[in-house]
Amino acid sequence: MPRAMRDGVSLSYDHERADSDGSSETIVFLQGLGFGRWMWRWQRQELGDEYDIIAPDTRGTGRSDAGLPPLVSRLPRRVRNPLISRVAGYSLAGLAADLDVILQDAGVRHAHLVGADLGGLIAQEYALEYTRAASLTLIGSTHGGPDAAPMPEETREQLFGAPSGSDRETLRNRMRPAFSERFTNRNPHLMDRIIEWRREQDATGAARTAQAAALMSGSVSDRLPQLTTPTLVIHGTDDRVSPATNARLLAERIPNTHLELLEGGAHCVFIENDEQVATLIRTALEDGLESLESESVVQAADAN
């Protein structure tokens, strides 16, 4: 895997080319909080024949270094997490700068950014501060700040609470708010595979806390009127992590936006409704936002 460096931190990324002559446009997939590159495997499979794909490992995830002081990472969780949140957490500006050095390293001048959750917030920050973003697709995301719809307290406790049982049991419990119960019950083998992918690629405990600091404290709300990049907003109406109100707030404040609400969709709508999401991205990139209705509410596909 290629690597780029910023401030002494090694950042890893996948770079897959659709054409050997380099004529294809590039899509960059930006991960959600703590998630590894595995989360985009469905969209990469759907779109990889048409577009070059770049999938960075967010700082502290997969093969990218965390860049945290070694001592901090070794502290007990009850001491480490508050310390990271206050003084050692990542920032949106820093994560956007990471992305820019990766695109420089890959020789990409223009790219379509697809980000979910934290990745969507990074994409917004990047488009506001750098010049390489050709379009944005924001999935289950938010603009941050005090006027964004907050994560429900019950979800916050489940996602960030103390480990419960084994490593696998903890991951399974923390995943529940991100998926619909129906999908989870119908796809037990896939959920087992996702747990293994998470154990292999997800952020470590310390890095996950540092990423959470960027998500919880970051905001682009007051700058959104300056964001002229064409933007597709996709959100599940039953998202228990980032309430769907955030999708409407994004659509209201970003000038050139199309909103797609997937009725009944969960936070991980890009997994549960992978074909729908890939089709929306493809249509927006090939035919433009104007090819989509001004706003639509789409019935989410029945879980397999």
CSV table of C-alpha atoms in Angstrom, one decimal:
chain,number,residue,atom,x,y,z
A,1,MET,CA,0.0,0.0,0.0
A,2,PRO,CA,1.3,3.5,-0.8
A,3,ARG,CA,2.1,5.8,2.1
A,4,ALA,CA,2.2,9.6,2.6
A,5,MET,CA,3.8,11.5,5.4
A,6,ARG,CA,2.6,14.5,7.4
A,7,ASP,CA,4.3,15.8,10.5
A,8,GLY,CA,6.2,12.6,10.9
A,9,VAL,CA,3.0,10.4,10.8
A,10,SER,CA,2.8,7.7,8.1
A,11,LEU,CA,-0.6,7.6,6.4
A,12,SER,CA,-1.6,4.5,4.4
A,13,TYR,CA,-4.0,4.4,1.5
A,14,ASP,CA,-5.3,2.1,-1.3
A,15,HIS,CA,-5.1,3.3,-4.8
A,16,GLU,CA,-6.9,1.3,-7.5
A,17,ARG,CA,-7.0,2.4,-11.1
A,18,ALA,CA,-9.9,1.6,-13.4
A,19,ASP,CA,-7.8,2.3,-16.6
A,20,SER,CA,-4.1,1.8,-17.1
A,21,ASP,CA,-3.9,5.2,-19.0
A,22,GLY,CA,-5.1,7.1,-16.0
A,23,SER,CA,-8.0,8.7,-17.8
A,24,SER,CA,-10.7,7.8,-15.2
A,25,GLU,CA,-12.0,10.2,-12.7
A,26,THR,CA,-11.2,9.5,-9.0
A,27,ILE,CA,-13.4,8.8,-6.1
A,28,VAL,CA,-12.0,9.1,-2.6
A,29,PHE,CA,-13.8,7.1,0.2
A,30,LEU,CA,-13.5,8.6,3.6
A,31,GLN,CA,-14.3,6.4,6.6
A,32,GLY,CA,-16.7,6.8,9.5
A,33,LEU,CA,-15.6,7.2,13.1
A,34,GLY,CA,-13.2,4.3,14.0
A,35,PHE,CA,-14.1,2.3,10.9
A,36,GLY,CA,-11.6,0.7,8.6
A,37,ARG,CA,-11.5,0.6,4.8
A,38,TRP,CA,-13.7,-2.5,4.9
A,39,MET,CA,-16.8,-0.3,5.2
A,40,TRP,CA,-16.6,0.8,1.6
A,41,ARG,CA,-16.1,-2.6,0.0
A,42,TRP,CA,-19.6,-2.7,-1.5
A,43,GLN,CA,-19.3,0.8,-3.2
A,44,ARG,CA,-15.8,0.1,-4.3
A,45,GLN,CA,-16.9,-3.1,-6.0
A,46,GLU,CA,-19.8,-1.3,-7.7
A,47,LEU,CA,-17.9,1.7,-8.9
A,48,GLY,CA,-14.3,0.4,-9.2
A,49,ASP,CA,-14.6,-0.5,-12.9
A,50,GLU,CA,-15.6,3.1,-13.8
A,51,TYR,CA,-13.6,5.2,-11.4
A,52,ASP,CA,-10.1,5.2,-9.9
A,53,ILE,CA,-10.5,4.6,-6.2
A,54,ILE,CA,-8.5,6.0,-3.3
A,55,ALA,CA,-9.4,4.7,0.2
A,56,PRO,CA,-7.2,6.2,2.9
A,57,ASP,CA,-6.7,4.7,6.3
A,58,THR,CA,-7.8,7.6,8.6
A,59,ARG,CA,-5.0,8.5,11.0
A,60,GLY,CA,-4.9,5.8,13.7
A,61,THR,CA,-6.8,3.3,11.6
A,62,GLY,CA,-5.6,0.2,9.6
A,63,ARG,CA,-2.0,0.7,8.6
A,64,SER,CA,-1.9,4.5,9.3
A,65,ASP,CA,0.0,5.6,12.4
A,66,ALA,CA,-1.9,7.2,15.2
A,67,GLY,CA,0.5,9.9,15.9
A,68,LEU,CA,-0.3,9.9,19.6
A,69,PRO,CA,2.3,10.2,22.4
A,70,PRO,CA,3.2,6.6,23.3
A,71,LEU,CA,2.6,7.2,27.0
A,72,VAL,CA,-0.9,8.4,26.4
A,73,SER,CA,-1.8,5.2,24.5
A,74,ARG,CA,-0.6,3.1,27.4
A,75,LEU,CA,-2.6,4.8,30.1
A,76,PRO,CA,-5.7,3.1,31.6
A,77,ARG,CA,-8.9,3.8,29.6
A,78,ARG,CA,-10.5,5.9,32.4
A,79,VAL,CA,-7.4,8.2,32.5
A,80,ARG,CA,-6.5,8.1,28.8
A,81,ASN,CA,-9.8,9.0,27.2
A,82,PRO,CA,-10.5,12.3,29.0
A,83,LEU,CA,-6.9,13.3,28.4
A,84,ILE,CA,-7.1,12.6,24.7
A,85,SER,CA,-10.4,14.3,24.4
A,86,ARG,CA,-9.1,17.5,26.1
A,87,VAL,CA,-5.5,17.8,24.8
A,88,ALA,CA,-4.5,15.1,22.3
A,89,GLY,CA,-7.5,14.6,20.1
A,90,TYR,CA,-7.4,15.0,16.4
A,91,SER,CA,-8.9,18.0,14.6
A,92,LEU,CA,-10.9,18.4,11.4
A,93,ALA,CA,-8.2,20.7,10.1
A,94,GLY,CA,-5.6,18.1,10.8
A,95,LEU,CA,-7.5,15.2,9.2
A,96,ALA,CA,-8.2,17.4,6.1
A,97,ALA,CA,-4.5,18.1,5.9
A,98,ASP,CA,-3.8,14.4,6.0
A,99,LEU,CA,-6.2,13.9,3.1
A,100,ASP,CA,-4.4,16.6,1.1
A,101,VAL,CA,-1.0,15.1,1.4
A,102,ILE,CA,-2.4,11.7,0.4
A,103,LEU,CA,-3.9,13.2,-2.8
A,104,GLN,CA,-0.7,15.0,-3.5
A,105,ASP,CA,1.2,11.7,-3.0
A,106,ALA,CA,-1.2,10.0,-5.4
A,107,GLY,CA,-0.9,12.7,-8.0
A,108,VAL,CA,-4.6,13.5,-7.9
A,109,ARG,CA,-5.6,17.0,-8.9
A,110,HIS,CA,-9.4,16.6,-8.7
A,111,ALA,CA,-11.4,14.0,-6.9
A,112,HIS,CA,-15.0,13.2,-5.9
A,113,LEU,CA,-15.1,12.8,-2.1
A,114,VAL,CA,-17.5,10.3,-0.6
A,115,GLY,CA,-17.6,10.5,3.2
A,116,ALA,CA,-19.8,8.9,5.9
A,117,ASP,CA,-20.2,10.1,9.4
A,118,LEU,CA,-16.8,11.6,10.4
A,119,GLY,CA,-15.6,11.1,6.8
A,120,GLY,CA,-18.4,13.4,5.7
A,121,LEU,CA,-17.3,16.1,8.1
A,122,ILE,CA,-13.7,15.8,6.9
A,123,ALA,CA,-14.9,16.1,3.3
A,124,GLN,CA,-16.7,19.4,4.1
A,125,GLU,CA,-13.7,20.8,5.8
A,126,TYR,CA,-11.5,19.7,2.9
A,127,ALA,CA,-13.7,21.3,0.2
A,128,LEU,CA,-13.7,24.5,2.2
A,129,GLU,CA,-10.0,24.7,2.7
A,130,TYR,CA,-8.5,23.0,-0.4
A,131,THR,CA,-9.0,23.0,-4.1
A,132,ARG,CA,-9.1,19.3,-5.2
A,133,ALA,CA,-12.7,18.4,-4.4
A,134,ALA,CA,-14.8,18.1,-7.5
A,135,SER,CA,-17.9,17.0,-5.7
A,136,LEU,CA,-19.0,15.7,-2.3
A,137,THR,CA,-21.3,12.9,-1.2
A,138,LEU,CA,-22.2,13.0,2.5
A,139,ILE,CA,-23.7,10.0,4.0
A,140,GLY,CA,-25.1,9.9,7.6
A,141,SER,CA,-23.1,13.0,8.3
A,142,THR,CA,-23.5,16.4,10.0
A,143,HIS,CA,-22.0,19.9,9.8
A,144,GLY,CA,-21.2,19.8,13.5
A,145,GLY,CA,-21.5,22.5,16.0
A,146,PRO,CA,-24.1,23.3,18.6
A,147,ASP,CA,-27.0,23.7,16.2
A,148,ALA,CA,-26.5,20.2,14.7
A,149,ALA,CA,-28.9,17.4,15.9
A,150,PRO,CA,-26.9,15.6,18.6
A,151,MET,CA,-26.3,11.9,18.9
A,152,PRO,CA,-29.0,10.4,21.2
A,153,GLU,CA,-27.6,9.8,24.7
A,154,GLU,CA,-28.5,6.2,24.6
A,155,THR,CA,-26.5,5.7,21.4
A,156,ARG,CA,-23.6,7.6,22.8
A,157,GLU,CA,-23.5,5.4,25.9
A,158,GLN,CA,-23.6,2.3,23.7
A,159,LEU,CA,-20.9,3.4,21.3
A,160,PHE,CA,-18.5,4.9,23.8
A,161,GLY,CA,-19.3,2.9,27.0
A,162,ALA,CA,-16.9,0.6,28.7
A,163,PRO,CA,-16.1,-2.7,27.0
A,164,SER,CA,-18.7,-5.4,27.6
A,165,GLY,CA,-17.3,-8.9,27.7
A,166,SER,CA,-14.9,-10.1,25.0
A,167,ASP,CA,-13.5,-8.0,22.2
A,168,ARG,CA,-16.1,-9.5,19.8
A,169,GLU,CA,-18.9,-9.0,22.2
A,170,THR,CA,-18.0,-5.4,22.7
A,171,LEU,CA,-17.8,-4.7,19.0
A,172,ARG,CA,-21.2,-6.5,18.4
A,173,ASN,CA,-22.8,-4.3,21.1
A,174,ARG,CA,-21.3,-1.1,19.8
A,175,MET,CA,-22.5,-1.9,16.2
A,176,ARG,CA,-26.1,-2.3,17.1
A,177,PRO,CA,-27.2,1.4,16.9
A,178,ALA,CA,-25.6,1.7,13.4
A,179,PHE,CA,-27.7,-1.1,11.9
A,180,SER,CA,-31.4,-1.8,11.7
A,181,GLU,CA,-32.5,-4.7,13.9
A,182,ARG,CA,-34.1,-6.3,10.9
A,183,PHE,CA,-30.9,-6.3,8.9
A,184,THR,CA,-28.9,-7.6,11.8
A,185,ASN,CA,-31.3,-10.5,12.4
A,186,ARG,CA,-31.4,-11.4,8.7
A,187,ASN,CA,-27.7,-11.3,8.1
A,188,PRO,CA,-26.0,-13.0,11.1
A,189,HIS,CA,-23.1,-14.4,9.0
A,190,LEU,CA,-22.3,-11.0,7.5
A,191,MET,CA,-22.4,-9.4,10.9
A,192,ASP,CA,-19.9,-12.0,12.1
A,193,ARG,CA,-17.6,-11.1,9.1
A,194,ILE,CA,-17.9,-7.4,9.8
A,195,ILE,CA,-16.8,-8.0,13.4
A,196,GLU,CA,-13.7,-9.8,12.1
A,197,TRP,CA,-13.0,-7.0,9.6
A,198,ARG,CA,-13.4,-4.5,12.4
A,199,ARG,CA,-10.9,-6.4,14.6
A,200,GLU,CA,-8.4,-6.3,11.8
A,201,GLN,CA,-8.8,-2.8,10.4
A,202,ASP,CA,-10.6,-0.5,12.8
A,203,ALA,CA,-8.9,2.2,14.9
A,204,THR,CA,-7.3,1.3,18.2
A,205,GLY,CA,-9.0,2.5,21.4
A,206,ALA,CA,-6.8,5.5,21.8
A,207,ALA,CA,-7.1,6.6,18.1
A,208,ARG,CA,-10.8,6.0,18.1
A,209,THR,CA,-11.1,8.5,21.1
A,210,ALA,CA,-8.9,10.9,19.2
A,211,GLN,CA,-11.1,10.7,16.1
A,212,ALA,CA,-14.2,11.1,18.3
A,213,ALA,CA,-12.7,14.4,19.6
A,214,ALA,CA,-12.6,15.7,16.0
A,215,LEU,CA,-16.2,14.6,15.4
A,216,MET,CA,-17.6,16.0,18.6
A,217,SER,CA,-15.7,19.3,18.6
A,218,GLY,CA,-15.5,20.0,14.8
A,219,SER,CA,-17.8,22.3,13.0
A,220,VAL,CA,-18.1,23.8,9.6
A,221,SER,CA,-21.6,25.2,10.2
A,222,ASP,CA,-20.8,28.9,9.8
A,223,ARG,CA,-18.8,28.3,6.6
A,224,LEU,CA,-21.3,26.2,4.7
A,225,PRO,CA,-22.7,29.1,2.6
A,226,GLN,CA,-19.2,29.3,1.1
A,227,LEU,CA,-19.2,25.7,0.1
A,228,THR,CA,-20.0,25.8,-3.7
A,229,THR,CA,-18.9,22.2,-4.5
A,230,PRO,CA,-21.8,20.1,-5.8
A,231,THR,CA,-23.0,18.0,-2.9
A,232,LEU,CA,-25.2,14.9,-2.7
A,233,VAL,CA,-26.6,14.3,0.8
A,234,ILE,CA,-27.7,10.7,1.6
A,235,HIS,CA,-29.3,9.8,4.9
A,236,GLY,CA,-31.4,7.1,6.4
A,237,THR,CA,-34.5,8.3,8.1
A,238,ASP,CA,-34.0,5.8,10.9
A,239,ASP,CA,-30.4,6.7,11.6
A,240,ARG,CA,-29.9,6.3,15.4
A,241,VAL,CA,-26.4,7.7,15.4
A,242,SER,CA,-26.8,10.9,13.4
A,243,PRO,CA,-30.4,12.0,13.3
A,244,ALA,CA,-31.8,12.6,9.8
A,245,THR,CA,-32.4,16.3,10.8
A,246,ASN,CA,-28.7,16.8,10.1
A,247,ALA,CA,-29.3,15.9,6.4
A,248,ARG,CA,-31.9,18.6,6.1
A,249,LEU,CA,-29.7,21.1,7.8
A,250,LEU,CA,-26.9,20.3,5.3
A,251,ALA,CA,-29.2,20.6,2.4
A,252,GLU,CA,-30.5,23.9,3.6
A,253,ARG,CA,-27.1,25.5,4.1
A,254,ILE,CA,-25.0,24.1,1.2
A,255,PRO,CA,-25.9,26.1,-1.9
A,256,ASN,CA,-25.6,23.4,-4.6
A,257,THR,CA,-27.1,20.3,-2.9
A,258,HIS,CA,-29.4,17.4,-3.6
A,259,LEU,CA,-30.9,15.5,-0.7
A,260,GLU,CA,-31.8,11.8,-0.8
A,261,LEU,CA,-33.6,10.4,2.3
A,262,LEU,CA,-33.7,6.6,2.4
A,263,GLU,CA,-36.9,5.7,4.2
A,264,GLY,CA,-36.2,3.3,7.0
A,265,GLY,CA,-32.4,3.5,6.4
A,266,ALA,CA,-30.0,3.1,9.3
A,267,HIS,CA,-26.7,4.8,9.9
A,268,CYS,CA,-24.8,2.2,7.9
A,269,VAL,CA,-27.1,2.7,5.0
A,270,PHE,CA,-24.1,2.3,2.6
A,271,ILE,CA,-24.0,-1.4,3.8
A,272,GLU,CA,-27.7,-2.2,4.2
A,273,ASN,CA,-28.7,-0.4,1.0
A,274,ASP,CA,-25.4,-0.6,-0.8
A,275,GLU,CA,-26.8,-0.9,-4.4
A,276,GLN,CA,-29.1,2.1,-3.9
A,277,VAL,CA,-26.2,4.2,-2.5
A,278,ALA,CA,-23.9,3.2,-5.3
A,279,THR,CA,-26.5,4.0,-7.9
A,280,LEU,CA,-27.1,7.5,-6.4
A,281,ILE,CA,-23.4,8.2,-6.4
A,282,ARG,CA,-23.0,7.0,-10.0
A,283,THR,CA,-26.0,9.0,-11.3
A,284,ALA,CA,-24.9,12.2,-9.5
A,285,LEU,CA,-21.3,11.9,-10.9
A,286,GLU,CA,-22.3,10.9,-14.5
A,287,ASP,CA,-25.4,13.1,-15.0
A,288,GLY,CA,-25.1,15.8,-12.4
A,289,LEU,CA,-27.3,16.7,-9.4
A,290,GLU,CA,-29.8,18.2,-11.8
A,291,SER,CA,-30.6,14.8,-13.1
A,292,LEU,CA,-32.0,13.9,-9.7
A,293,GLU,CA,-35.3,15.2,-8.3
A,294,SER,CA,-35.0,18.4,-6.2
A,295,GLU,CA,-35.6,16.3,-3.1
A,296,SER,CA,-36.7,12.7,-2.8
A,297,VAL,CA,-37.5,10.2,-0.1
A,298,VAL,CA,-36.6,6.8,-1.4
A,299,GLN,CA,-37.9,3.6,0.2
A,300,ALA,CA,-34.9,1.7,1.5
A,301,ALA,CA,-34.3,-1.7,-0.1
A,302,ASP,CA,-35.6,-4.7,1.9
A,303,ALA,CA,-32.8,-6.2,3.9
A,304,ASN,CA,-31.4,-9.4,2.5
